[in-house]
Coordinates of C-alpha atoms in Angstrom, one line a residue:
X1 CA -24.0 -30.7 -8.2
X2 CA -22.3 -27.4 -7.5
X3 CA -18.7 -27.4 -6.0
X4 CA -20.9 -25.8 -2.7
X5 CA -23.2 -29.0 -2.6
X6 CA -20.1 -31.5 -2.8
X7 CA -18.7 -29.7 0.3
X8 CA -21.5 -30.3 2.4
X9 CA -21.7 -33.8 1.0
X10 CA -17.9 -34.8 1.6
X11 CA -18.7 -33.0 5.6
X12 CA -22.0 -35.2 6.1
X13 CA -19.6 -38.5 4.5
X14 CA -16.8 -37.2 7.4
X15 CA -19.2 -37.0 10.7
X16 CA -16.3 -38.7 12.3
X17 CA -13.6 -37.2 11.7
X18 CA -15.1 -34.1 12.3
X19 CA -12.9 -32.8 15.4
X20 CA -10.0 -35.0 15.2
X21 CA -6.9 -34.3 14.9
X22 CA -5.0 -36.3 12.0
X23 CA -1.6 -35.2 10.1
X24 CA 0.1 -35.6 6.6
X25 CA 3.3 -36.3 7.1
X26 CA 4.3 -34.3 10.5
X27 CA 1.9 -31.8 9.6
X28 CA -1.7 -32.2 11.5
X29 CA -5.3 -31.4 10.6
X30 CA -8.5 -31.6 11.4
X31 CA -12.0 -31.1 9.7
X32 CA -13.7 -28.5 12.6
X33 CA -17.4 -28.3 13.7
X34 CA -19.1 -25.4 13.1
X35 CA -18.5 -22.4 15.1
X36 CA -14.7 -23.4 15.5
X37 CA -11.5 -22.8 14.4
X38 CA -7.9 -24.1 15.1
X39 CA -5.5 -22.1 17.3
X40 CA -1.7 -22.4 17.9
X41 CA -1.6 -22.6 21.7
X42 CA 1.8 -22.1 23.7
X43 CA 0.6 -22.7 27.3
X44 CA -1.1 -26.1 28.7
X45 CA -2.9 -25.1 32.3
X46 CA -5.2 -27.9 33.8
X47 CA -7.5 -27.1 36.7
X48 CA -9.9 -29.4 38.3
X49 CA -13.4 -30.0 37.7
X50 CA -14.4 -27.0 40.8
X51 CA -11.6 -24.3 39.2
X52 CA -8.7 -24.9 41.4
X53 CA -5.6 -25.0 39.6
X54 CA -3.0 -28.2 39.1
X55 CA -0.4 -27.7 37.1
X56 CA 0.5 -26.1 33.5
X57 CA 2.9 -26.4 30.9
X58 CA 4.5 -25.3 27.6
X59 CA 2.9 -27.2 24.9
X60 CA 5.2 -30.3 22.6
X61 CA 6.1 -28.7 19.1
X62 CA 4.2 -32.1 17.7
X63 CA 0.9 -31.0 19.4
X64 CA 0.4 -27.5 19.2
X65 CA -2.5 -27.5 17.3
X66 CA -5.5 -26.8 19.6
X67 CA -9.7 -26.1 18.3
X68 CA -11.3 -23.8 19.6
X69 CA -15.1 -22.3 19.2
X70 CA -15.3 -18.4 18.1
X71 CA -18.2 -16.6 17.6
X72 CA -19.0 -14.4 14.3
X73 CA -16.7 -11.9 15.2
X74 CA -13.4 -13.0 17.3
X75 CA -13.3 -15.9 14.2
X76 CA -12.4 -13.1 11.9
X77 CA -10.6 -11.1 14.1
X78 CA -7.4 -9.4 13.0
X79 CA -6.6 -6.4 15.4
X80 CA -10.0 -5.8 17.3
X81 CA -11.0 -6.9 20.6
X82 CA -14.0 -9.7 19.8
X83 CA -12.6 -12.8 23.2
X84 CA -12.6 -15.9 21.8
X85 CA -15.9 -18.0 24.0
X86 CA -13.0 -19.9 25.6
X87 CA -10.0 -19.9 25.1
X88 CA -7.6 -17.2 23.8
X89 CA -4.3 -15.4 24.7
X90 CA -3.6 -14.3 28.5
X91 CA -4.8 -10.8 27.7
X92 CA -8.0 -11.9 28.0
X93 CA -7.8 -14.0 30.0
X94 CA -6.0 -13.5 33.1
X95 CA -7.8 -10.9 35.6
X96 CA -4.3 -10.1 36.6
X97 CA -3.1 -9.4 33.6
X98 CA -2.7 -5.5 34.3
X99 CA -1.1 -6.1 37.9
X100 CA 1.9 -7.3 35.5
X101 CA 1.3 -5.9 32.4
X102 CA 0.8 -1.8 31.6
X103 CA -3.1 -2.7 29.8
X104 CA -6.8 -1.3 30.9
X105 CA -7.8 -4.6 31.4
X106 CA -10.8 -4.5 28.2
X107 CA -9.9 -7.6 27.1
X108 CA -10.9 -9.1 29.8
X109 CA -13.8 -7.3 31.0
X110 CA -15.0 -8.2 27.4
X111 CA -14.0 -12.1 28.0
X112 CA -15.8 -12.9 31.4
X113 CA -19.3 -11.3 30.6
X114 CA -19.0 -13.9 27.9
X115 CA -18.4 -16.7 29.3
X116 CA -20.5 -16.5 31.9
X117 CA -23.0 -15.7 29.7
X118 CA -22.7 -19.3 28.0
X119 CA -21.5 -21.3 31.5
X120 CA -25.1 -19.9 32.5
X121 CA -26.9 -20.7 29.8
X122 CA -28.9 -24.3 29.2
X123 CA -26.0 -25.1 26.8
X124 CA -23.7 -25.4 29.2
X125 CA -20.9 -28.3 29.9
X126 CA -18.5 -28.9 32.8
X127 CA -15.6 -27.9 31.3
X128 CA -17.0 -24.4 30.9
X129 CA -18.2 -24.2 34.4
X130 CA -14.3 -25.1 35.4
X131 CA -12.5 -22.3 33.3
X132 CA -15.0 -19.3 34.4
X133 CA -15.0 -21.0 38.5
X134 CA -10.8 -20.4 37.9
X135 CA -10.8 -17.2 36.0
X136 CA -13.3 -15.7 37.7
X137 CA -10.4 -16.1 41.0
X138 CA -8.3 -13.4 38.6
X139 CA -4.5 -15.6 39.3
X140 CA -3.4 -17.3 35.7
X141 CA -0.6 -14.7 35.3
X142 CA 0.3 -15.5 39.3
X143 CA -0.2 -19.1 39.1
X144 CA 2.1 -19.2 35.4
X145 CA 5.4 -17.3 37.0
X146 CA 5.1 -19.6 40.2
X147 CA 5.5 -22.3 37.3
X148 CA 8.3 -20.5 35.3
X149 CA 6.5 -20.3 32.4
X150 CA 5.7 -16.4 32.6
X151 CA 8.9 -15.0 33.7
X152 CA 9.3 -11.2 35.2
X153 CA 11.3 -8.2 34.7
X154 CA 13.0 -6.2 37.8
X155 CA 9.7 -4.2 38.0
X156 CA 7.9 -7.7 38.9
X157 CA 6.4 -6.6 34.9
X158 CA 5.8 -9.0 32.1
X159 CA 9.8 -8.8 30.1
X160 CA 8.4 -8.4 26.8
X161 CA 11.8 -9.6 25.5
X162 CA 11.4 -13.2 26.9
X163 CA 8.8 -15.3 24.4
X164 CA 7.6 -18.4 25.3
X165 CA 7.8 -21.1 22.5
X166 CA 9.4 -18.2 20.3
X167 CA 5.9 -15.6 20.8
X168 CA 6.0 -12.6 23.0
X169 CA 4.7 -14.0 26.1
X170 CA 1.6 -11.2 26.2
X171 CA 0.4 -13.2 23.1
X172 CA 1.0 -15.8 24.7
X173 CA -2.1 -18.4 23.5
X174 CA -3.8 -20.7 26.8
X175 CA -6.2 -23.9 26.2
X176 CA -7.3 -26.1 28.8
X177 CA -7.1 -29.5 30.4
X178 CA -10.2 -30.3 33.4
X179 CA -9.1 -33.4 35.2
X180 CA -12.1 -35.5 36.1
X181 CA -12.7 -36.8 39.4
X182 CA -14.6 -39.1 41.7
X183 CA -17.5 -40.6 39.4
X184 CA -16.6 -39.0 36.4
X185 CA -13.1 -40.4 36.2
X186 CA -13.7 -42.8 34.3
X187 CA -15.5 -41.7 31.4
X188 CA -14.4 -41.9 27.8
X189 CA -14.7 -38.2 27.4
X190 CA -11.2 -36.7 26.5
X191 CA -9.7 -34.5 29.6
X192 CA -8.5 -32.3 26.9
X193 CA -11.1 -29.7 26.5
X194 CA -9.8 -29.4 22.4
X195 CA -10.6 -32.6 21.9
X196 CA -14.3 -32.8 24.2
X197 CA -17.0 -33.6 21.7
X198 CA -19.7 -33.2 24.1
X199 CA -17.5 -29.5 24.8
X200 CA -18.3 -28.6 20.5
X201 CA -21.6 -29.6 20.7
X202 CA -22.8 -27.8 23.2
X203 CA -20.7 -24.8 22.2
X204 CA -22.7 -25.3 18.9
X205 CA -26.2 -25.9 20.7
X206 CA -25.9 -22.2 22.5
X207 CA -24.6 -20.8 19.1
X208 CA -27.7 -21.8 17.3
X209 CA -29.9 -20.9 20.8
X210 CA -28.7 -17.6 20.1
X211 CA -29.4 -16.9 16.1
X212 CA -30.7 -13.7 14.8
X213 CA -33.6 -13.7 11.7
X214 CA -33.0 -16.1 9.6
X215 CA -32.7 -14.6 5.3
X216 CA -32.6 -17.3 2.4
X217 CA -29.0 -18.4 2.0
X218 CA -28.2 -18.1 -1.7
X219 CA -25.3 -20.8 -1.5
X220 CA -28.3 -23.7 -0.4
X221 CA -31.7 -21.7 -0.9
X222 CA -32.5 -22.3 2.9
X223 CA -33.5 -19.9 5.3
X224 CA -31.1 -19.4 8.0
X225 CA -28.9 -17.2 10.0
X226 CA -27.0 -15.0 7.3
X227 CA -23.3 -14.0 7.5
X228 CA -21.2 -11.3 6.6
X229 CA -18.0 -12.0 8.0
X230 CA -16.4 -15.6 7.1
X231 CA -13.5 -17.6 7.7
X232 CA -10.1 -17.4 6.7
X233 CA -6.6 -20.0 7.3
X234 CA -8.1 -21.5 4.4
X235 CA -5.3 -23.0 2.0
X236 CA -2.8 -23.2 5.3
X237 CA -2.8 -22.2 8.9
X238 CA -1.2 -18.6 8.4
X239 CA -3.6 -18.1 5.2
X240 CA -4.9 -14.5 5.8
X241 CA -7.3 -14.6 2.6
X242 CA -10.8 -14.8 2.3
X243 CA -13.0 -16.3 -0.4
X244 CA -16.3 -14.5 0.8
X245 CA -15.6 -10.8 1.7
X246 CA -18.2 -8.3 2.0
X247 CA -16.5 -5.0 4.1
X248 CA -16.7 -2.4 2.1
X249 CA -19.7 -0.4 2.4
X250 CA -18.9 3.0 0.9
X251 CA -17.3 2.1 -2.9
X252 CA -18.3 0.1 -5.5
X253 CA -18.8 -3.2 -4.0
X254 CA -22.4 -3.7 -4.7
X255 CA -23.3 -0.1 -4.8
X256 CA -24.8 1.0 -8.1
X257 CA -26.0 -2.5 -8.4
X258 CA -28.0 -3.2 -5.7
X259 CA -29.5 -1.1 -2.6
X260 CA -27.9 -3.3 0.2
X261 CA -25.5 -6.1 0.7
X262 CA -28.3 -8.4 1.5
X263 CA -29.3 -8.4 -2.2
X264 CA -25.8 -8.7 -3.3
X265 CA -24.9 -12.0 -1.7
X266 CA -25.8 -13.7 1.7
X267 CA -24.4 -16.8 2.8
X268 CA -25.7 -19.2 5.9
X269 CA -23.0 -18.2 9.3
X270 CA -23.7 -22.3 9.7
X271 CA -23.4 -23.2 5.7
X272 CA -20.6 -20.8 5.0
X273 CA -18.8 -23.2 8.5
X274 CA -19.8 -26.2 6.9
X275 CA -18.6 -25.3 2.9
X276 CA -15.2 -23.2 4.4
X277 CA -14.1 -26.0 7.1
X278 CA -14.9 -29.2 4.4
X279 CA -13.1 -26.8 2.0
X280 CA -10.1 -26.2 4.9
X281 CA -9.8 -29.9 5.7
X282 CA -9.3 -31.5 1.7
X283 CA -6.8 -29.1 1.0
X284 CA -4.6 -29.9 4.3
X285 CA -5.9 -34.0 4.1
X286 CA -4.5 -34.3 0.2
X287 CA -4.1 -30.5 -1.4
X288 CA -1.2 -30.1 -4.3
X289 CA 0.8 -26.5 -3.4
X290 CA 2.3 -24.9 -6.5
X291 CA 3.6 -21.7 -5.3
X292 CA 0.4 -19.5 -3.5
X293 CA -2.1 -21.3 -5.9
X294 CA -3.4 -24.1 -4.2
X295 CA -5.4 -27.0 -6.4
X296 CA -7.5 -30.2 -3.9
X297 CA -9.3 -33.1 -5.7
X298 CA -11.5 -35.2 -4.6
X299 CA -14.1 -38.4 -5.4
X300 CA -16.8 -37.6 -4.7
X301 CA -17.4 -41.4 -2.8
X302 CA -14.2 -40.6 -0.9
X303 CA -12.7 -43.4 -3.5
X304 CA -9.0 -43.5 -3.4
X305 CA -7.9 -41.7 -7.2
X306 CA -4.3 -41.7 -8.4
X307 CA -2.9 -38.0 -8.0
X308 CA -3.2 -36.0 -11.8
X309 CA -0.3 -34.5 -11.3
X310 CA 2.1 -37.7 -10.6
X311 CA 4.6 -39.6 -12.2
X312 CA 3.2 -42.9 -13.9
X313 CA 6.0 -44.1 -11.3
X314 CA 4.4 -43.0 -8.0
X315 CA 0.4 -43.9 -9.4
X316 CA 1.7 -47.5 -9.6
X317 CA 3.9 -47.3 -5.6
X318 CA 0.6 -45.7 -4.1
X319 CA -2.0 -48.3 -5.9
X320 CA 0.0 -51.3 -4.6
X321 CA 0.3 -49.5 -1.0
X322 CA -3.1 -49.2 -0.9
X323 CA -3.8 -52.8 -2.4
X324 CA -1.9 -54.3 0.4
X325 CA -2.6 -51.6 3.5
X326 CA -6.7 -52.7 2.4
X327 CA -6.1 -56.0 1.4
X328 CA -7.7 -55.6 -1.8
X329 CA -7.9 -58.1 -4.9
X330 CA -5.8 -57.7 -7.4
X331 CA -8.6 -58.5 -10.3
X332 CA -5.8 -60.6 -12.6
X333 CA -8.3 -62.6 -13.5
X334 CA -10.4 -59.6 -15.4
X335 CA -7.0 -58.6 -17.6
X336 CA -6.6 -59.7 -21.3
X337 CA -3.9 -61.2 -22.2
X338 CA -4.1 -59.2 -25.2
X339 CA -4.3 -55.9 -23.5
X340 CA -2.0 -53.6 -25.3
X341 CA 0.8 -52.0 -22.9
X342 CA 3.5 -49.6 -24.0
X343 CA 7.1 -50.7 -26.1
X344 CA 9.8 -49.7 -23.4
X345 CA 9.7 -51.1 -20.2
X346 CA 6.4 -53.2 -20.3
X347 CA 6.8 -54.5 -16.6
X348 CA 6.5 -50.4 -15.8
X349 CA 3.5 -50.1 -18.7
X350 CA 1.6 -53.5 -17.2
X351 CA 1.6 -51.9 -13.8
X352 CA 0.0 -48.9 -14.3
X353 CA -2.4 -50.6 -16.5
X354 CA -2.9 -52.9 -13.7
X355 CA -3.3 -50.1 -11.5
X356 CA -5.8 -48.0 -13.0
X357 CA -8.3 -50.9 -13.4
X358 CA -7.9 -51.7 -10.0
X359 CA -8.9 -48.3 -9.0
X360 CA -11.8 -48.5 -11.7
X361 CA -13.8 -51.7 -10.6
X362 CA -13.9 -49.5 -7.5
X363 CA -15.9 -46.7 -9.6
X364 CA -19.8 -46.0 -9.1
X365 CA -21.4 -44.8 -12.4
X366 CA -22.5 -42.2 -10.3
X367 CA -19.0 -40.8 -8.7
X368 CA -17.6 -38.2 -9.7
X369 CA -14.4 -36.4 -9.3
X370 CA -14.2 -32.9 -8.0
X371 CA -11.0 -29.9 -8.4
X372 CA -10.5 -26.7 -6.8
X373 CA -7.6 -24.5 -7.9
X374 CA -7.5 -21.1 -5.7
X375 CA -5.2 -18.3 -5.3
X376 CA -5.0 -14.7 -4.2
X377 CA -4.3 -11.7 -6.0
X378 CA -4.1 -9.6 -2.9
X379 CA -3.4 -10.7 0.9
X380 CA -6.8 -10.6 2.0
X381 CA -8.9 -11.4 -1.1
X382 CA -9.0 -15.8 -2.7
X383 CA -10.0 -16.3 -5.8
X384 CA -11.6 -19.5 -7.5
X385 CA -9.8 -19.9 -10.1
X386 CA -10.8 -23.7 -11.4
X387 CA -13.9 -25.9 -10.4
X388 CA -14.2 -29.0 -12.5
X389 CA -16.6 -31.9 -12.2
X390 CA -15.7 -35.2 -14.3
X391 CA -17.4 -38.2 -13.9
X392 CA -15.1 -40.8 -12.3
X393 CA -14.8 -43.3 -15.0
X394 CA -14.1 -40.6 -17.0
X395 CA -11.0 -39.3 -15.1
X396 CA -9.0 -42.3 -15.1
X397 CA -9.8 -42.3 -18.7
X398 CA -7.6 -39.2 -18.4
X399 CA -5.1 -40.1 -17.0
X400 CA -4.2 -43.0 -18.4
X401 CA -4.6 -41.1 -21.8
X402 CA -2.3 -39.5 -21.0
X403 CA 0.8 -41.0 -18.8
X404 CA -0.1 -43.5 -22.4
X405 CA 0.3 -40.6 -25.1
X406 CA 3.2 -39.2 -23.2
X407 CA 5.2 -43.0 -22.8
X408 CA 8.7 -42.9 -22.5
X409 CA 11.6 -44.6 -20.8
X410 CA 12.3 -41.6 -17.7
X411 CA 15.2 -42.3 -14.4
X412 CA 14.2 -40.6 -10.9
X413 CA 16.8 -41.1 -7.7
X414 CA 14.1 -41.9 -4.5
X415 CA 16.1 -43.0 -1.5
X416 CA 19.1 -42.5 -3.5
X417 CA 18.1 -45.2 -5.6
X418 CA 17.9 -44.9 -9.7
X419 CA 14.3 -45.9 -10.7
X420 CA 13.6 -46.4 -14.6
X421 CA 10.0 -46.5 -15.4
X422 CA 7.6 -45.9 -18.2
X423 CA 5.4 -43.3 -18.7
X424 CA 5.5 -39.5 -17.8
X425 CA 6.7 -37.0 -14.9
X426 CA 5.0 -35.8 -13.4
X427 CA 3.9 -31.8 -12.8
X428 CA 6.4 -30.7 -10.6
X429 CA 9.6 -32.5 -11.9
X430 CA 8.0 -30.9 -15.3
X431 CA 8.7 -27.5 -14.3
X432 CA 11.7 -28.5 -12.5
X433 CA 13.3 -29.4 -15.9
X434 CA 11.7 -26.8 -18.0
X435 CA 12.6 -23.7 -15.9
X436 CA 14.9 -24.9 -13.7
X437 CA 18.6 -25.0 -12.8
X438 CA 21.2 -27.0 -11.4
X439 CA 21.5 -27.1 -8.0
X440 CA 23.4 -29.6 -5.6
X441 CA 23.6 -31.6 -8.8
X442 CA 19.5 -31.6 -9.4
X443 CA 17.4 -29.1 -11.7
X444 CA 15.3 -27.0 -9.7
X445 CA 13.7 -23.9 -9.0
X446 CA 15.6 -22.0 -6.7
X447 CA 14.3 -18.5 -7.5
X448 CA 11.9 -16.9 -5.0
X449 CA 9.7 -15.3 -7.7
X450 CA 10.4 -18.4 -10.2
X451 CA 8.4 -20.5 -7.8
X452 CA 5.2 -18.4 -9.2
X453 CA 6.6 -21.2 -12.4
X454 CA 5.1 -23.8 -10.5
X455 CA 1.8 -22.5 -10.5
X456 CA 2.1 -21.7 -14.1
X457 CA 3.0 -25.1 -15.2
X458 CA 0.0 -26.4 -13.0
X459 CA -2.1 -24.2 -15.1
X460 CA -1.4 -25.1 -17.9
X461 CA -1.0 -28.6 -18.0
X462 CA -4.2 -29.3 -16.5
X463 CA -6.7 -29.0 -19.5
X464 CA -4.0 -31.6 -20.9
X465 CA -3.9 -34.0 -18.3
X466 CA -7.6 -33.7 -16.9
X467 CA -9.9 -32.6 -20.8
X468 CA -7.3 -34.4 -22.9
X469 CA -6.1 -31.4 -24.3
X470 CA -3.3 -30.8 -26.6
X471 CA 0.0 -30.0 -24.9
X472 CA 0.8 -26.2 -24.9
X473 CA 3.4 -26.6 -28.4
X474 CA 5.8 -23.4 -26.4
X475 CA 6.6 -25.9 -23.9
X476 CA 7.0 -29.0 -26.5
X477 CA 9.5 -26.3 -28.5
X478 CA 11.5 -25.2 -25.0
X479 CA 11.8 -28.8 -23.9
X480 CA 14.0 -29.6 -27.3
X481 CA 15.9 -26.9 -27.6
X482 CA 16.7 -27.3 -23.8
X483 CA 17.7 -31.2 -24.9
X484 CA 19.5 -29.9 -27.8
X485 CA 22.0 -28.4 -25.8
X486 CA 23.9 -30.9 -23.7
X487 CA 26.9 -28.6 -22.8
X488 CA 24.9 -26.4 -21.0
X489 CA 24.4 -28.9 -18.4
X490 CA 27.2 -29.9 -15.9
X491 CA 25.4 -33.4 -14.5
X492 CA 24.8 -36.3 -17.4
X493 CA 21.4 -37.4 -15.8
X494 CA 20.4 -33.7 -15.6
X495 CA 20.8 -33.5 -19.8
X496 CA 19.0 -37.6 -19.4
X497 CA 16.1 -35.7 -17.9
X498 CA 15.4 -32.7 -20.2
X499 CA 15.8 -35.4 -23.4
X500 CA 14.0 -38.1 -21.9
X501 CA 10.9 -35.5 -21.4
X502 CA 10.9 -33.7 -24.2
X503 CA 10.7 -37.2 -26.1
X504 CA 7.6 -37.7 -24.1
X505 CA 6.4 -34.1 -24.9
X506 CA 7.1 -34.5 -29.3
X507 CA 5.2 -37.8 -29.0
X508 CA 2.4 -36.4 -27.5
X509 CA 2.4 -33.6 -29.9
X510 CA 2.5 -35.4 -32.9
X511 CA -0.5 -37.4 -31.6
X512 CA -2.3 -34.2 -30.7
X513 CA -1.8 -32.3 -34.0
X514 CA -0.7 -34.8 -36.9
X515 CA -2.3 -38.3 -35.8
X516 CA 1.1 -39.9 -35.2
X517 CA 1.8 -43.2 -33.0
X518 CA 6.0 -43.1 -32.5
X519 CA 7.6 -45.0 -29.4
X520 CA 10.2 -46.0 -27.5
X521 CA 11.0 -49.0 -29.9
X522 CA 13.0 -48.0 -32.0
X523 CA 11.5 -48.0 -35.8
X524 CA 13.4 -49.0 -38.1
X525 CA 11.2 -48.5 -41.3
X526 CA 10.5 -45.0 -40.3
X527 CA 11.5 -42.5 -43.5
X528 CA 11.0 -39.1 -41.2
X529 CA 14.1 -36.6 -42.1
X530 CA 14.3 -35.8 -38.8
X531 CA 13.8 -38.9 -37.1
X532 CA 16.9 -40.2 -39.5
X533 CA 19.2 -38.1 -38.2
X534 CA 18.7 -38.0 -34.7
X535 CA 19.7 -41.8 -35.4
X536 CA 23.0 -41.3 -37.1
X537 CA 23.6 -38.6 -34.9
X538 CA 23.1 -41.3 -32.0
X539 CA 25.4 -43.9 -33.9
X540 CA 28.0 -41.6 -33.9
X541 CA 27.9 -40.6 -30.6
X542 CA 27.8 -44.7 -29.7
X543 CA 31.0 -44.9 -31.8
X544 CA 33.0 -42.7 -30.1
X545 CA 31.6 -43.4 -26.4
X546 CA 32.4 -46.7 -27.2
X547 CA 36.4 -46.0 -27.4
X548 CA 36.2 -44.1 -24.0
X549 CA 37.8 -45.7 -20.8
X550 CA 37.2 -44.9 -17.2
X551 CA 39.5 -41.6 -17.1
X552 CA 37.6 -40.6 -20.3
X553 CA 34.5 -40.8 -18.0
X554 CA 33.7 -37.3 -17.8
X555 CA 34.4 -36.6 -21.8
X556 CA 32.0 -35.4 -24.5
X557 CA 31.8 -36.9 -27.7
X558 CA 31.4 -34.6 -30.7
X559 CA 28.6 -35.9 -31.5
X560 CA 26.8 -34.3 -28.2
X561 CA 29.7 -30.9 -28.8
X562 CA 27.6 -30.2 -32.0
X563 CA 24.2 -31.2 -30.9
X564 CA 22.8 -27.9 -31.2
X565 CA 24.5 -27.3 -34.3
X566 CA 23.5 -30.0 -36.1
X567 CA 19.6 -29.2 -34.8
X568 CA 19.6 -26.3 -37.2
X569 CA 22.0 -27.1 -39.9
X570 CA 22.2 -30.8 -39.9
X571 CA 23.7 -31.8 -43.5
X572 CA 26.8 -29.9 -43.3
X573 CA 27.2 -30.2 -39.7
X574 CA 26.6 -33.9 -40.1
X575 CA 29.7 -34.2 -42.7
X576 CA 31.7 -31.8 -39.8
X577 CA 31.0 -34.6 -37.2
X578 CA 31.2 -38.2 -40.1
X579 CA 34.9 -36.5 -40.2
X580 CA 35.2 -36.8 -36.4
X581 CA 34.2 -39.5 -35.6
X582 CA 36.7 -42.2 -38.6
X583 CA 39.4 -42.4 -35.8
X584 CA 36.5 -43.6 -33.4
X585 CA 35.5 -46.2 -35.8
X586 CA 39.3 -47.1 -36.3
X587 CA 40.4 -48.0 -32.7
X588 CA 37.0 -50.5 -32.6
X589 CA 38.0 -54.1 -33.7
X590 CA 36.8 -55.4 -36.9
X591 CA 34.0 -56.8 -36.3
X592 CA 32.2 -53.6 -34.3
X593 CA 33.4 -51.3 -37.4
X594 CA 31.9 -53.1 -39.5
X595 CA 29.0 -53.0 -37.9
X596 CA 28.2 -49.4 -37.2
X597 CA 29.8 -48.8 -41.0
X598 CA 27.0 -51.2 -42.1
X599 CA 24.6 -49.3 -40.1
X600 CA 25.1 -46.0 -40.7
X601 CA 24.6 -46.9 -44.3
X602 CA 21.8 -48.2 -43.7
X603 CA 20.6 -45.3 -41.7
X604 CA 21.5 -42.9 -45.4
X605 CA 19.9 -45.5 -47.4
X606 CA 16.2 -44.6 -45.8
X607 CA 16.7 -41.1 -47.2
X608 CA 15.6 -39.6 -49.6
X609 CA 18.6 -38.2 -51.5
X610 CA 16.7 -34.4 -51.8
X611 CA 15.5 -34.4 -47.6
X612 CA 18.8 -35.5 -46.6
X613 CA 21.1 -32.6 -48.8
X614 CA 18.4 -29.9 -47.1
X615 CA 19.8 -28.0 -44.9
X616 CA 17.2 -26.1 -42.9
X617 CA 16.1 -27.1 -39.3
X618 CA 15.1 -30.2 -37.6
X619 CA 11.8 -30.6 -35.4
X620 CA 11.5 -32.4 -32.5
X621 CA 11.5 -36.3 -34.0
X622 CA 14.9 -35.8 -34.7
X623 CA 15.6 -36.4 -30.6
X624 CA 13.6 -39.4 -30.4
X625 CA 15.4 -40.4 -33.9
X626 CA 17.9 -40.3 -31.3
X627 CA 16.9 -41.9 -27.5
X628 CA 15.6 -44.5 -29.4
X629 CA 18.5 -45.3 -31.7
X630 CA 20.7 -44.7 -28.1
X631 CA 18.0 -46.8 -26.5
X632 CA 18.5 -49.9 -29.1
X633 CA 21.9 -49.7 -29.2
X634 CA 22.4 -49.9 -25.2
X635 CA 20.2 -52.9 -25.0
X636 CA 21.4 -55.0 -27.3
X637 CA 24.8 -54.3 -25.7
X638 CA 23.3 -55.3 -22.3
X639 CA 22.2 -58.2 -23.6
X640 CA 24.8 -59.5 -25.7
X641 CA 26.9 -58.6 -21.9
X642 CA 24.7 -61.0 -20.1
X643 CA 24.9 -63.9 -23.4
X644 CA 28.8 -63.8 -22.8
X645 CA 28.2 -64.4 -18.7
X646 CA 26.3 -67.2 -19.3
X647 CA 28.2 -68.9 -21.4

């Protein structure tokens, strides 16, 4: 099924959401009916059913989104004078506009015959009639001045220096509330014209009744009225880029290949409206934004699925929240006690597999995951850069593979709390760690142009997550280089984020290219040269760090100070580090000193003597050896302290 059919299917499955304004955080979004769009309104005018003015008020900041009907031309207008059918700017609605501002009144002259035609048609509506009766009186500006909404200057003209809700007064957008009276007072139809589905349905029927000669829609193959003016505002409300556009009949848009634009492409007006409106809705509802690039995914049966760009902990948290909200079964009975879970943090790993198992239980064999990605090369043209459809079950398997292949111990901070989890960090975090700088104690991309890196990272990693492709080697190498330079970071926690990401990437790279499995748990039998040198570095770091007291907390160990050089010339650098740790070994008590001396000897004995003396550059496995050994020593220390407390 093509993405067009998927969007139409999604629209049909969400008929109950049409026209209903919802919120994602503080940002409103709505699934629009055909031949409608959204605008930001500044003024609400309330009238009764007979068109009598009642009051006017400014629109609240959190209630500005307004659904309005549009014509084919007004929905695409930029600088032209194409009136909307019902609600519009002051210069279109106000018959007395030219009395209060230097204007020829053309906009109002275009607007009034248009609404009159709708009002007198078979598909009129009581709200259309009320608005028409009121605007025919040509008192809108006068009423708004009396209500102190519009301010005049000393010449009794609209003051250009004043604004309405941040918009120049002359460009203020007006919407209407029609108060019900008498027998209509207790009906369940909302008074707000932008919320009235019966009004929207009337306009849809009115437009359909005026459709021109029909042609074949290239998207669906159906015969319907063809449109060459298509929707904008796809990625956000300020987006002027169009996905479908053919407004160039002079140059080479189609000339040389086709005789006319109809032969090049023809899209049905209503099909275009449905496809674009559904796309806008799903993007605002659950799209991911990376600078100018927008990526949106959804499940064909509208099932909630783990987000591809999330970290492991967030996937678990989101699943548990949904389970609590929807009272899903936990499916504990389906859990095998022999289910293999990742090492290092078995509790988190178990929860992750449980979440994926829970999502998988809802999946139908015929359901799909759809991914669409868009970016704009110019302000007016939007390109679809990714179009992926995957069986939902396969999608879940690939999500599992990504987080399992990259599984390492990571840390994050949420609501001021430190959270440790096993798995992989999110895509945006990867971009911040690889390309960000320290800003207010955190790693982030702060340069305006640098934000394009978010989009670049998302594009590069998307195939790894969705298809199970190999991780980009340049990203692996960059992570290793950054992790080998701890002195470039002021905050230890920032360097540790780089280190654990590098470990995740090296681990996946080794599995992708060499079919080798490496884990957080220390492999005491591993004889890889780089891994063993990493272990030696971790022991040296631990020996020195154990002699520090509270006042030395900010000091850098020799192991970290020489880490970059060590990764390039390990043999000669290790001799320097080994000499430097001798005074710190002497400071330890006899039991601890003997333990660390034996551990160093044990690691050295695993080396092939010739490989040990090689001074060539270490590969990324040395970071795995370093972190696994460090984690093992820290884990043993924590356990020994717990035992002392129990005793």
